[in-house]
Amino acid sequence: MLKKMLIGTAVLASCLTAQMAVADTSDKRIALSNNYAGNSWRQAMLDSWEKVAGAAAADGVVAEAPAFTTAENQVTEQAAQIQNLILEGYDAIVINAASPDALNGAVKQACDAGIVVVSFDGIVTEPCAYRIAVDFHAMGKLEVEYLATRMDGGNLLEIRGLAGVFVDDEISAGIHEGVAENPQFEIVGSVHGDWAQDVAQKAVAGVLPSLPEIAAVVTQGGDGYGAAQAFAAAGRPTPLIVMGNRYDEMLWWKEQKDANGYETMSVSIAPGVGTLAFWVAQMILDGKDVPQDLTVPFLQITQDTLEDSLATTQPGGVANVEYSLEDAQGVVDGS
């Protein structure tokens, strides 16, 4: 009996040791490859990565988790960056991609080298990679569906993001589907704002003289305040502008709400989704079974939640949600 107990204890100890070995990622290195940092959302994303991944490295969960950002939103530059990370021997690469398919060659090289690749926000289509995204198409469509609850119809100005990026294409496609299903609206102008207030303001200012009266502006985030400034500078009536969760947008919205009851909504992906990608990469390195595709909800702010969202967002920042390991496990388990 004693012999059986000792054998059982030894087996249990062996299993626990194996579990601990599998769970040990303290020697693993995870890198972030980011294609662009020229707006407040990307800056908030990088800040969240440094905060969460940096803490994980400091706590010994991983060996290191640096972030690398290319100087320009260029596929060739990011592909070269990924190839450098392969040569440097990283165990996992988390990617916010400049293109959904043009980086697939570099991504496949990483996978063939035994490197875990997790893409988020700007995802990649290479089958070996993991993908974390919101339903950007649904997000764009939601904007038009919201407008349909607020007005009988009218002319719309569309402000797009970075040309050629998956996120821009998907949100725009959702907006256009929403308009097709609500033909009382018509898109009479479209500009690229690059998800940046200053770029959006210049782009809108440039096109406004050629446009008829605008009932509403549909956006992608980081462009609402710039649009409002452009309309004000042109002496045009302020339309209903869908916002993108940036602090300056929400502050302007609250000022207008207090002054004249201005009402709109705001929607975007939380910059902290990058921290979810970090934990997903860590979990895969840890031997966990993770689905190849994960979808997370977008973050929506309403007239009723505006003040609370503004109070918890840093000036110059973006309304955000950051993920812990437990949060990431919940996303994976619920997928």
Short mmCIF file of C-alpha atoms in Angstrom, two decimals:
data_model
loop_
_atom_site.label_atom_id
_atom_site.label_comp_id
_atom_site.label_asym_id
_atom_site.label_seq_id
_atom_site.Cartn_x
_atom_site.Cartn_y
_atom_site.Cartn_z
CA MET A 1 0.00 0.00 0.00
CA LEU A 2 2.81 2.35 0.97
CA LYS A 3 4.62 1.47 -2.25
CA LYS A 4 1.52 2.35 -4.29
CA MET A 5 1.18 5.66 -2.45
CA LEU A 6 4.82 6.49 -3.11
CA ILE A 7 4.43 5.62 -6.79
CA GLY A 8 1.26 7.73 -6.97
CA THR A 9 3.03 10.62 -5.29
CA ALA A 10 5.95 10.32 -7.68
CA VAL A 11 3.61 10.30 -10.69
CA LEU A 12 1.76 13.36 -9.37
CA ALA A 13 5.04 15.15 -8.76
CA SER A 14 6.18 14.26 -12.26
CA CYS A 15 2.94 15.61 -13.74
CA LEU A 16 3.22 18.82 -11.75
CA THR A 17 6.82 19.25 -12.84
CA ALA A 18 5.77 18.73 -16.46
CA GLN A 19 2.97 21.26 -16.04
CA MET A 20 5.38 23.78 -14.57
CA ALA A 21 7.83 23.18 -17.39
CA VAL A 22 5.11 23.72 -19.98
CA ALA A 23 3.94 26.83 -18.15
CA ASP A 24 7.41 28.36 -17.99
CA THR A 25 7.85 31.05 -20.65
CA SER A 26 10.40 33.02 -18.68
CA ASP A 27 13.04 32.45 -21.35
CA LYS A 28 10.75 33.36 -24.27
CA ARG A 29 11.10 36.59 -26.22
CA ILE A 30 8.07 38.29 -27.78
CA ALA A 31 8.42 41.26 -30.14
CA LEU A 32 5.84 43.73 -31.41
CA SER A 33 6.09 44.75 -35.08
CA ASN A 34 4.04 47.92 -35.56
CA ASN A 35 3.66 49.62 -38.93
CA TYR A 36 2.61 53.12 -37.88
CA ALA A 37 2.64 55.44 -34.86
CA GLY A 38 1.38 58.72 -36.27
CA ASN A 39 -1.85 59.15 -34.32
CA SER A 40 -3.16 59.05 -30.77
CA TRP A 41 -4.61 55.53 -31.09
CA ARG A 42 -1.28 54.05 -32.10
CA GLN A 43 0.50 55.97 -29.34
CA ALA A 44 -2.00 54.63 -26.81
CA MET A 45 -1.54 51.13 -28.21
CA LEU A 46 2.23 51.37 -27.76
CA ASP A 47 1.81 52.79 -24.25
CA SER A 48 -0.47 49.88 -23.32
CA TRP A 49 2.01 47.38 -24.75
CA GLU A 50 4.87 48.91 -22.77
CA LYS A 51 2.79 48.91 -19.60
CA VAL A 52 1.45 45.35 -19.79
CA ALA A 53 4.16 43.50 -21.73
CA GLY A 54 6.85 45.46 -19.93
CA ALA A 55 5.42 44.42 -16.57
CA ALA A 56 5.25 40.80 -17.72
CA ALA A 57 8.94 40.94 -18.64
CA ALA A 58 9.83 42.61 -15.33
CA ASP A 59 7.92 39.89 -13.47
CA GLY A 60 9.76 37.15 -15.34
CA VAL A 61 6.73 35.87 -17.26
CA VAL A 62 8.77 36.39 -20.44
CA ALA A 63 12.40 37.33 -21.00
CA GLU A 64 11.63 40.47 -22.96
CA ALA A 65 8.87 42.10 -25.01
CA PRO A 66 10.19 45.10 -26.98
CA ALA A 67 8.16 47.07 -29.52
CA PHE A 68 9.45 48.04 -32.95
CA THR A 69 7.72 50.61 -35.17
CA THR A 70 8.59 51.33 -38.79
CA ALA A 71 9.21 54.94 -39.79
CA GLU A 72 6.56 54.87 -42.52
CA ASN A 73 3.48 52.78 -43.22
CA GLN A 74 5.37 50.78 -45.86
CA VAL A 75 4.95 47.07 -46.47
CA THR A 76 8.55 46.61 -47.62
CA GLU A 77 9.91 48.24 -44.49
CA GLN A 78 7.75 46.16 -42.17
CA ALA A 79 8.59 42.96 -44.07
CA ALA A 80 12.29 43.74 -43.57
CA GLN A 81 11.61 44.42 -39.89
CA ILE A 82 9.91 41.03 -39.48
CA GLN A 83 12.80 39.30 -41.25
CA ASN A 84 15.23 40.99 -38.84
CA LEU A 85 13.17 39.74 -35.88
CA ILE A 86 13.36 36.23 -37.33
CA LEU A 87 17.14 36.48 -37.55
CA GLU A 88 17.29 37.78 -33.98
CA GLY A 89 15.59 34.60 -32.81
CA TYR A 90 12.39 35.88 -31.23
CA ASP A 91 10.00 33.15 -30.12
CA ALA A 92 6.87 35.10 -31.07
CA ILE A 93 6.12 38.16 -33.17
CA VAL A 94 2.97 40.19 -32.61
CA ILE A 95 2.06 42.22 -35.69
CA ASN A 96 -0.09 45.25 -36.42
CA ALA A 97 0.24 44.92 -40.18
CA ALA A 98 0.52 47.46 -42.98
CA SER A 99 -1.33 45.08 -45.31
CA PRO A 100 -3.50 41.99 -44.86
CA ASP A 101 -1.69 40.01 -47.56
CA ALA A 102 1.51 41.76 -48.69
CA LEU A 103 3.36 40.66 -45.52
CA ASN A 104 2.34 37.02 -45.90
CA GLY A 105 5.73 36.00 -47.30
CA ALA A 106 7.59 37.34 -44.26
CA VAL A 107 4.98 35.89 -41.92
CA LYS A 108 5.33 32.45 -43.54
CA GLN A 109 9.11 32.69 -43.11
CA ALA A 110 8.57 33.33 -39.40
CA CYS A 111 6.21 30.39 -39.04
CA ASP A 112 8.61 28.11 -40.93
CA ALA A 113 11.30 29.14 -38.46
CA GLY A 114 9.06 27.96 -35.60
CA ILE A 115 8.06 31.46 -34.53
CA VAL A 116 4.53 32.13 -33.29
CA VAL A 117 2.90 35.00 -35.21
CA VAL A 118 -0.14 36.82 -33.79
CA SER A 119 -1.66 39.67 -35.80
CA PHE A 120 -4.15 42.16 -34.40
CA ASP A 121 -6.01 45.27 -35.56
CA GLY A 122 -4.27 45.24 -38.95
CA ILE A 123 -4.39 41.47 -39.37
CA VAL A 124 -2.68 39.21 -41.93
CA THR A 125 -4.26 36.46 -44.02
CA GLU A 126 -1.37 33.97 -43.98
CA PRO A 127 -3.00 30.77 -42.60
CA CYS A 128 -0.16 30.01 -40.17
CA ALA A 129 -0.71 33.27 -38.29
CA TYR A 130 -3.21 33.95 -35.51
CA ARG A 131 -5.61 36.87 -35.90
CA ILE A 132 -7.31 39.13 -33.34
CA ALA A 133 -9.74 41.69 -34.70
CA VAL A 134 -13.01 43.40 -34.08
CA ASP A 135 -15.72 43.12 -36.70
CA PHE A 136 -14.71 46.36 -38.42
CA HIS A 137 -17.32 45.83 -41.12
CA ALA A 138 -20.05 45.73 -38.46
CA MET A 139 -18.55 48.81 -36.81
CA GLY A 140 -18.87 50.82 -40.03
CA LYS A 141 -22.40 49.61 -40.62
CA LEU A 142 -23.36 50.52 -37.05
CA GLU A 143 -22.55 54.16 -37.77
CA VAL A 144 -25.15 54.38 -40.54
CA GLU A 145 -27.69 52.40 -38.52
CA TYR A 146 -27.24 54.93 -35.73
CA LEU A 147 -27.77 57.82 -38.15
CA ALA A 148 -30.99 56.17 -39.31
CA THR A 149 -32.32 56.44 -35.75
CA ARG A 150 -31.46 60.13 -35.57
CA MET A 151 -32.50 61.63 -38.91
CA ASP A 152 -34.68 61.01 -41.94
CA GLY A 153 -31.72 60.99 -44.33
CA GLY A 154 -29.27 63.36 -45.96
CA ASN A 155 -25.82 63.76 -47.46
CA LEU A 156 -22.88 62.06 -45.78
CA LEU A 157 -19.16 62.84 -45.81
CA GLU A 158 -16.98 59.78 -45.26
CA ILE A 159 -13.57 60.15 -43.61
CA ARG A 160 -11.44 57.08 -44.19
CA GLY A 161 -8.24 55.91 -42.49
CA LEU A 162 -4.92 54.81 -43.95
CA ALA A 163 -5.27 53.79 -47.58
CA GLY A 164 -4.62 50.12 -48.30
CA VAL A 165 -4.90 48.94 -44.70
CA PHE A 166 -7.34 46.14 -43.83
CA VAL A 167 -9.06 48.21 -41.13
CA ASP A 168 -9.78 51.09 -43.50
CA ASP A 169 -11.20 48.80 -46.16
CA GLU A 170 -13.45 46.91 -43.75
CA ILE A 171 -14.92 49.94 -41.97
CA SER A 172 -15.56 51.67 -45.29
CA ALA A 173 -17.23 48.55 -46.70
CA GLY A 174 -19.49 48.43 -43.64
CA ILE A 175 -20.43 52.09 -44.05
CA HIS A 176 -21.28 51.57 -47.71
CA GLU A 177 -23.36 48.50 -46.90
CA GLY A 178 -25.22 50.52 -44.30
CA VAL A 179 -25.94 53.23 -46.87
CA ALA A 180 -27.13 50.61 -49.39
CA GLU A 181 -29.60 49.37 -46.80
CA ASN A 182 -30.61 52.93 -45.88
CA PRO A 183 -30.89 54.68 -49.27
CA GLN A 184 -32.21 57.85 -47.62
CA PHE A 185 -28.50 58.58 -47.11
CA GLU A 186 -25.99 59.38 -49.84
CA ILE A 187 -22.21 59.60 -49.55
CA VAL A 188 -21.35 62.78 -51.47
CA GLY A 189 -17.67 63.01 -50.51
CA SER A 190 -14.86 60.81 -49.23
CA VAL A 191 -11.39 61.73 -47.96
CA HIS A 192 -8.57 59.94 -46.16
CA GLY A 193 -7.82 61.31 -42.70
CA ASP A 194 -5.21 58.69 -41.76
CA TRP A 195 -6.89 58.34 -38.32
CA ALA A 196 -5.26 61.64 -37.32
CA GLN A 197 -7.07 64.86 -36.37
CA ASP A 198 -4.71 67.23 -38.20
CA VAL A 199 -4.73 65.20 -41.41
CA ALA A 200 -8.50 64.86 -41.28
CA GLN A 201 -8.99 68.59 -40.70
CA LYS A 202 -6.91 69.48 -43.77
CA ALA A 203 -8.59 66.84 -45.92
CA VAL A 204 -12.11 67.94 -44.94
CA ALA A 205 -11.23 71.62 -45.36
CA GLY A 206 -9.99 70.86 -48.87
CA VAL A 207 -13.15 69.11 -50.01
CA LEU A 208 -15.84 71.16 -48.23
CA PRO A 209 -16.09 73.96 -50.84
CA SER A 210 -17.21 71.43 -53.45
CA LEU A 211 -19.80 69.68 -51.26
CA PRO A 212 -23.51 70.36 -50.73
CA GLU A 213 -25.00 70.59 -47.24
CA ILE A 214 -23.74 67.72 -45.08
CA ALA A 215 -26.13 66.09 -42.63
CA ALA A 216 -23.59 63.78 -40.99
CA VAL A 217 -19.97 62.66 -41.08
CA VAL A 218 -19.10 58.96 -40.84
CA THR A 219 -15.58 58.31 -39.59
CA GLN A 220 -13.07 55.66 -38.56
CA GLY A 221 -11.60 57.19 -35.41
CA GLY A 222 -9.12 59.99 -34.78
CA ASP A 223 -10.85 62.30 -37.21
CA GLY A 224 -14.04 63.62 -35.58
CA TYR A 225 -12.54 66.66 -33.86
CA GLY A 226 -10.57 67.58 -36.98
CA ALA A 227 -13.78 67.40 -39.01
CA ALA A 228 -15.60 69.64 -36.53
CA GLN A 229 -12.79 72.21 -36.72
CA ALA A 230 -12.89 72.18 -40.52
CA PHE A 231 -16.65 72.80 -40.62
CA ALA A 232 -16.30 75.64 -38.08
CA ALA A 233 -13.46 77.27 -40.02
CA ALA A 234 -15.51 77.12 -43.22
CA GLY A 235 -18.53 78.69 -41.53
CA ARG A 236 -20.61 75.61 -42.31
CA PRO A 237 -23.29 74.24 -39.96
CA THR A 238 -21.94 71.51 -37.70
CA PRO A 239 -23.27 68.13 -38.86
CA LEU A 240 -23.74 65.06 -36.72
CA ILE A 241 -20.20 63.67 -36.53
CA VAL A 242 -19.62 60.09 -35.42
CA MET A 243 -16.64 60.13 -33.05
CA GLY A 244 -13.80 57.65 -32.48
CA ASN A 245 -13.20 57.56 -28.71
CA ARG A 246 -10.33 60.09 -28.69
CA TYR A 247 -10.06 62.45 -25.73
CA ASP A 248 -10.21 65.63 -27.83
CA GLU A 249 -13.29 64.35 -29.64
CA MET A 250 -15.07 63.51 -26.40
CA LEU A 251 -14.09 66.83 -24.82
CA TRP A 252 -15.45 68.75 -27.83
CA TRP A 253 -18.59 66.60 -27.76
CA LYS A 254 -19.17 67.33 -24.06
CA GLU A 255 -18.69 71.06 -24.64
CA GLN A 256 -21.27 71.01 -27.43
CA LYS A 257 -23.59 68.81 -25.40
CA ASP A 258 -23.47 71.25 -22.46
CA ALA A 259 -23.89 74.27 -24.73
CA ASN A 260 -26.66 73.16 -27.07
CA GLY A 261 -27.54 69.50 -26.45
CA TYR A 262 -25.38 68.18 -29.31
CA GLU A 263 -25.85 64.42 -29.54
CA THR A 264 -23.81 61.75 -31.27
CA MET A 265 -22.08 58.43 -30.56
CA SER A 266 -18.49 57.23 -30.56
CA VAL A 267 -17.01 53.88 -31.51
CA SER A 268 -13.55 52.38 -32.01
CA ILE A 269 -11.38 49.40 -31.19
CA ALA A 270 -9.63 49.77 -27.83
CA PRO A 271 -5.87 50.35 -28.22
CA GLY A 272 -5.33 47.79 -25.48
CA VAL A 273 -6.16 45.01 -27.95
CA GLY A 274 -2.40 44.84 -28.45
CA THR A 275 -2.07 43.60 -24.86
CA LEU A 276 -4.55 40.85 -25.65
CA ALA A 277 -2.33 39.85 -28.58
CA PHE A 278 0.67 39.75 -26.24
CA TRP A 279 -1.06 37.38 -23.84
CA VAL A 280 -2.35 35.21 -26.69
CA ALA A 281 1.24 34.85 -27.94
CA GLN A 282 2.40 34.00 -24.41
CA MET A 283 -0.38 31.42 -24.04
CA ILE A 284 0.57 29.74 -27.32
CA LEU A 285 4.22 29.60 -26.24
CA ASP A 286 2.91 28.15 -22.99
CA GLY A 287 1.38 25.23 -24.93
CA LYS A 288 -2.23 26.37 -24.70
CA ASP A 289 -4.72 25.52 -27.45
CA VAL A 290 -5.81 28.86 -28.97
CA PRO A 291 -8.18 29.34 -31.94
CA GLN A 292 -6.56 30.73 -35.07
CA ASP A 293 -9.10 33.58 -35.21
CA LEU A 294 -10.41 35.60 -32.28
CA THR A 295 -12.95 38.43 -32.41
CA VAL A 296 -13.23 41.07 -29.69
CA PRO A 297 -16.00 43.64 -29.30
CA PHE A 298 -15.47 47.26 -30.25
CA LEU A 299 -15.76 49.94 -27.59
CA GLN A 300 -18.83 52.17 -27.97
CA ILE A 301 -19.54 55.40 -26.09
CA THR A 302 -23.05 56.83 -25.94
CA GLN A 303 -24.60 60.12 -24.90
CA ASP A 304 -25.20 58.60 -21.46
CA THR A 305 -21.68 57.22 -20.94
CA LEU A 306 -19.77 60.19 -22.36
CA GLU A 307 -18.85 61.84 -19.06
CA ASP A 308 -17.65 58.60 -17.46
CA SER A 309 -15.55 57.73 -20.51
CA LEU A 310 -14.05 61.21 -20.64
CA ALA A 311 -13.17 61.09 -16.94
CA THR A 312 -11.20 57.86 -17.37
CA THR A 313 -9.35 58.88 -20.55
CA GLN A 314 -6.05 60.77 -20.39
CA PRO A 315 -5.82 64.09 -22.25
CA GLY A 316 -4.46 63.38 -25.70
CA GLY A 317 -5.33 59.70 -25.31
CA VAL A 318 -8.03 57.26 -26.32
CA ALA A 319 -10.73 55.46 -24.33
CA ASN A 320 -9.11 52.13 -23.62
CA VAL A 321 -9.34 48.63 -22.21
CA GLU A 322 -6.16 46.73 -21.33
CA TYR A 323 -6.09 42.94 -20.93
CA SER A 324 -4.65 40.78 -18.19
CA LEU A 325 -3.71 37.13 -18.67
CA GLU A 326 -7.01 36.17 -17.05
CA ASP A 327 -8.90 38.45 -19.45
CA ALA A 328 -7.13 36.83 -22.40
CA GLN A 329 -7.97 33.37 -21.12
CA GLY A 330 -11.60 34.45 -20.91
CA VAL A 331 -11.56 35.63 -24.53
CA VAL A 332 -9.99 32.37 -25.68
CA ASP A 333 -12.36 30.21 -23.64
CA GLY A 334 -15.38 32.14 -24.89
CA SER A 335 -14.44 31.93 -28.56
#
